[in-house]
CSV table of C-alpha atoms in Angstrom, one decimal:
chain,number,residue,atom,x,y,z
A,1,MET,CA,0.0,0.0,0.0
A,2,GLN,CA,1.4,3.4,-1.0
A,3,ILE,CA,1.4,6.1,1.6
A,4,SER,CA,1.0,9.6,0.5
A,5,ALA,CA,3.6,12.1,1.5
A,6,PRO,CA,2.5,14.7,4.1
A,7,VAL,CA,1.7,18.1,2.8
A,8,SER,CA,4.5,20.5,3.8
A,9,LYS,CA,3.9,23.9,5.4
A,10,HIS,CA,5.3,25.5,2.2
A,11,ASP,CA,2.8,23.6,0.0
A,12,LEU,CA,-0.1,24.7,2.2
A,13,SER,CA,1.1,28.4,2.2
A,14,SER,CA,1.4,28.2,-1.6
A,15,ALA,CA,-2.1,26.8,-2.0
A,16,GLN,CA,-3.5,29.5,0.3
A,17,ALA,CA,-1.7,32.2,-1.6
A,18,ASP,CA,-3.3,30.9,-4.8
A,19,MET,CA,-6.7,31.0,-3.2
A,20,ARG,CA,-6.2,34.5,-1.9
A,21,HIS,CA,-4.9,35.7,-5.3
A,22,ALA,CA,-7.8,34.1,-7.2
A,23,TYR,CA,-10.7,35.3,-5.0
A,24,CYS,CA,-9.2,38.5,-3.4
A,25,GLY,CA,-8.8,36.7,-0.1
A,26,GLY,CA,-12.4,35.6,-0.2
A,27,GLY,CA,-13.6,39.2,0.2
A,28,ALA,CA,-15.2,39.2,-3.3
A,29,GLY,CA,-17.5,36.3,-2.4
A,30,MET,CA,-18.3,37.8,1.0
A,31,LEU,CA,-19.3,41.1,-0.6
A,32,ALA,CA,-21.5,39.2,-3.0
A,33,SER,CA,-23.0,37.4,-0.1
A,34,ALA,CA,-23.7,40.7,1.8
A,35,MET,CA,-25.6,41.9,-1.3
A,36,VAL,CA,-27.8,38.9,-1.2
A,37,TRP,CA,-28.5,39.3,2.5
A,38,LEU,CA,-29.3,42.9,1.8
A,39,CYS,CA,-31.8,41.9,-1.0
A,40,ALA,CA,-33.4,39.5,1.5
A,41,ALA,CA,-33.7,42.3,4.1
A,42,PHE,CA,-35.4,44.5,1.5
A,43,ALA,CA,-37.7,41.7,0.4
A,44,THR,CA,-38.7,41.1,4.0
A,45,ALA,CA,-39.3,44.8,4.7
A,46,PHE,CA,-41.3,45.6,1.6
A,47,MET,CA,-42.9,42.3,0.8
A,48,SER,CA,-43.1,39.6,3.4
A,49,SER,CA,-40.8,37.4,5.6
A,50,LYS,CA,-41.5,34.4,3.3
A,51,HIS,CA,-40.3,36.5,0.3
A,52,GLY,CA,-37.1,37.4,2.3
A,53,VAL,CA,-36.5,33.7,3.0
A,54,TRP,CA,-36.7,32.8,-0.7
A,55,ALA,CA,-34.7,35.8,-1.7
A,56,LEU,CA,-31.8,34.5,0.5
A,57,LEU,CA,-32.2,30.8,-0.7
A,58,ILE,CA,-32.4,31.7,-4.3
A,59,GLY,CA,-30.0,34.5,-4.2
A,60,GLY,CA,-27.5,32.3,-2.5
A,61,MET,CA,-27.1,30.2,-5.6
A,62,PHE,CA,-25.6,33.3,-7.4
A,63,ILE,CA,-23.1,34.2,-4.6
A,64,HIS,CA,-20.2,32.2,-6.1
A,65,PRO,CA,-20.6,33.3,-9.7
A,66,ALA,CA,-21.1,36.9,-8.5
A,67,GLY,CA,-18.0,36.6,-6.3
A,68,MET,CA,-16.0,35.4,-9.3
A,69,LEU,CA,-17.2,38.3,-11.3
A,70,ILE,CA,-16.3,40.8,-8.6
A,71,ALA,CA,-12.8,39.2,-8.4
A,72,LYS,CA,-12.3,39.5,-12.2
A,73,LEU,CA,-13.4,43.1,-12.1
A,74,MET,CA,-10.7,43.7,-9.6
A,75,GLY,CA,-8.1,42.1,-11.9
A,76,ARG,CA,-8.0,38.6,-10.4
A,77,PRO,CA,-8.6,35.3,-12.2
A,78,GLY,CA,-11.7,34.5,-10.2
A,79,ASN,CA,-10.7,30.8,-10.1
A,80,HIS,CA,-8.1,28.9,-8.3
A,81,ARG,CA,-5.2,26.9,-9.9
A,82,LYS,CA,-6.1,23.5,-11.3
A,83,GLY,CA,-4.9,20.9,-8.8
A,84,ASN,CA,-5.0,23.2,-5.8
A,85,PRO,CA,-5.8,20.8,-2.9
A,86,LEU,CA,-7.8,23.4,-1.1
A,87,GLY,CA,-10.3,23.5,-3.9
A,88,SER,CA,-11.8,20.3,-2.6
A,89,LEU,CA,-12.1,21.8,0.9
A,90,ALA,CA,-13.9,24.8,-0.5
A,91,GLY,CA,-16.3,22.4,-2.4
A,92,ALA,CA,-16.9,20.3,0.8
A,93,SER,CA,-17.8,23.4,2.8
A,94,THR,CA,-20.2,24.4,0.1
A,95,PHE,CA,-21.9,21.1,0.2
A,96,TRP,CA,-22.1,21.3,4.0
A,97,LEU,CA,-23.9,24.6,3.6
A,98,ILE,CA,-26.3,23.3,1.1
A,99,PHE,CA,-27.1,20.2,3.2
A,100,SER,CA,-27.8,22.5,6.2
A,101,LEU,CA,-30.4,24.7,4.3
A,102,PRO,CA,-33.3,22.3,4.9
A,103,LEU,CA,-32.7,22.6,8.7
A,104,ALA,CA,-32.9,26.4,8.4
A,105,TYR,CA,-36.0,26.2,6.3
A,106,ALA,CA,-37.6,23.7,8.7
A,107,ALA,CA,-36.9,26.2,11.6
A,108,SER,CA,-38.7,28.9,9.6
A,109,LEU,CA,-41.8,26.7,9.4
A,110,GLN,CA,-41.8,26.5,13.2
A,111,ARG,CA,-41.1,30.2,13.7
A,112,ILE,CA,-40.2,32.6,10.8
A,113,GLU,CA,-38.0,34.6,13.1
A,114,TRP,CA,-35.6,31.7,13.4
A,115,PHE,CA,-34.7,31.4,9.7
A,116,PHE,CA,-32.1,34.2,9.4
A,117,PRO,CA,-30.5,33.5,12.8
A,118,ALA,CA,-30.2,29.8,11.8
A,119,MET,CA,-28.5,30.9,8.5
A,120,LEU,CA,-26.2,33.1,10.4
A,121,LEU,CA,-25.1,30.1,12.6
A,122,ILE,CA,-24.6,27.9,9.5
A,123,ILE,CA,-22.7,30.5,7.5
A,124,GLY,CA,-20.7,31.5,10.6
A,125,GLY,CA,-19.5,27.9,11.0
A,126,ARG,CA,-18.6,27.8,7.3
A,127,TYR,CA,-16.5,30.9,7.6
A,128,LEU,CA,-14.3,29.3,10.2
A,129,VAL,CA,-13.1,26.9,7.5
A,130,PHE,CA,-12.0,29.9,5.5
A,131,ASP,CA,-9.1,30.4,7.9
A,132,SER,CA,-7.6,27.2,6.4
A,133,LEU,CA,-8.7,28.1,2.9
A,134,TYR,CA,-7.1,31.5,2.8
A,135,GLY,CA,-4.7,31.6,5.8
A,136,LEU,CA,-6.5,34.6,7.2
A,137,ARG,CA,-7.3,34.7,10.9
A,138,ILE,CA,-9.9,37.4,10.4
A,139,TYR,CA,-12.3,34.6,9.3
A,140,TRP,CA,-12.4,33.4,12.9
A,141,ALA,CA,-13.6,36.8,14.1
A,142,CYS,CA,-16.2,36.9,11.3
A,143,GLY,CA,-17.5,33.4,11.9
A,144,MET,CA,-17.8,33.8,15.6
A,145,LEU,CA,-19.5,37.2,15.3
A,146,LEU,CA,-22.0,35.8,12.8
A,147,ALA,CA,-22.7,32.8,15.0
A,148,ALA,CA,-23.1,35.0,18.2
A,149,ALA,CA,-25.5,37.3,16.2
A,150,GLY,CA,-27.5,34.2,15.1
A,151,LEU,CA,-27.8,33.0,18.7
A,152,VAL,CA,-28.8,36.3,20.1
A,153,LEU,CA,-31.3,37.1,17.3
A,154,GLY,CA,-32.8,33.6,17.5
A,155,VAL,CA,-33.3,33.7,21.3
A,156,LEU,CA,-34.8,37.2,21.1
A,157,ALA,CA,-36.9,36.2,18.1
A,158,ILE,CA,-36.0,39.6,16.4
A,159,HIS,CA,-38.0,40.6,13.3
A,160,PRO,CA,-36.7,38.8,10.2
A,161,GLY,CA,-36.0,42.0,8.4
A,162,ILE,CA,-33.7,43.2,11.1
A,163,SER,CA,-31.9,39.9,11.4
A,164,ALA,CA,-31.3,39.9,7.6
A,165,ALA,CA,-30.0,43.5,7.7
A,166,ILE,CA,-27.6,42.7,10.6
A,167,GLY,CA,-26.3,39.7,8.6
A,168,ALA,CA,-25.8,41.9,5.6
A,169,ALA,CA,-24.0,44.6,7.7
A,170,ILE,CA,-21.6,42.1,9.3
A,171,GLU,CA,-20.7,40.5,6.0
A,172,ALA,CA,-20.3,43.9,4.3
A,173,VAL,CA,-18.0,45.2,7.0
A,174,PHE,CA,-15.8,42.1,6.9
A,175,GLY,CA,-15.9,41.8,3.2
A,176,ILE,CA,-14.7,45.3,2.6
A,177,THR,CA,-12.0,44.8,5.4
A,178,ILE,CA,-10.7,41.7,3.7
A,179,LEU,CA,-10.7,43.4,0.3
A,180,MET,CA,-8.7,46.2,1.8
A,181,LEU,CA,-6.2,43.8,3.5
A,182,ASP,CA,-5.9,41.9,0.2
A,183,ARG,CA,-5.2,45.0,-1.8
A,184,ARG,CA,-2.4,45.9,0.7
A,185,THR,CA,-0.8,42.5,0.4
A,186,ALA,CA,-1.6,42.0,-3.3
A,187,PRO,CA,2.1,42.3,-4.6
A,188,SER,CA,3.3,39.4,-2.4
A,189,SER,CA,0.3,37.3,-3.3
A,190,SER,CA,0.8,37.9,-7.0
A,191,LEU,CA,4.4,36.9,-6.8
A,192,THR,CA,3.5,33.7,-5.0
A,193,ALA,CA,0.7,32.8,-7.5
A,194,LYS,CA,2.6,32.4,-10.7
A,195,PRO,CA,0.8,32.1,-14.1
A,196,HIS,CA,-0.8,28.7,-14.4
A,197,ASP,CA,-3.7,26.8,-15.7
A,198,ARG,CA,-7.0,27.6,-14.1
A,199,ALA,CA,-9.8,25.2,-13.1
A,200,GLY,CA,-12.8,25.7,-15.3
């Protein structure tokens, strides 16, 4: 039986640098996600809570392509290097998010005020994985804050529109912060991520 060689710290750093370079440190996707949360907040406020729920569920399907577009508009490839081992981790975290959606929807059937807090808990947990994806500790702060907000808003049963707006605000602040940090460190990231084939 052949035993795979362990991944070195250098290999991990290189893979993370490639992810940061491709997706602006993940800030592009987070900004796209904040926009979807904002749309859900508006749908809840001006239509109904059920419309807000569906706005987030349906809009969520467009977060990744929208994030790729934002990254490309900022001069990045919008896709990681073919063969990057962290690509499978990103995919696994996405499937975990999708598998958790029925639970959040079921919570909304019991009490509509629980849907957005449940989503904040789910997304907050997913962002903790992004520390490994991008090598950025800020994702721990983001994930924990989203989870804490979800717990508080769920316990207090805050109006869904307010919960969605809070989710949008948190993601917008962290998304912009990550984009600013990425812009500051862009030269070193670009040097690390050499031209290569992209996954498509």
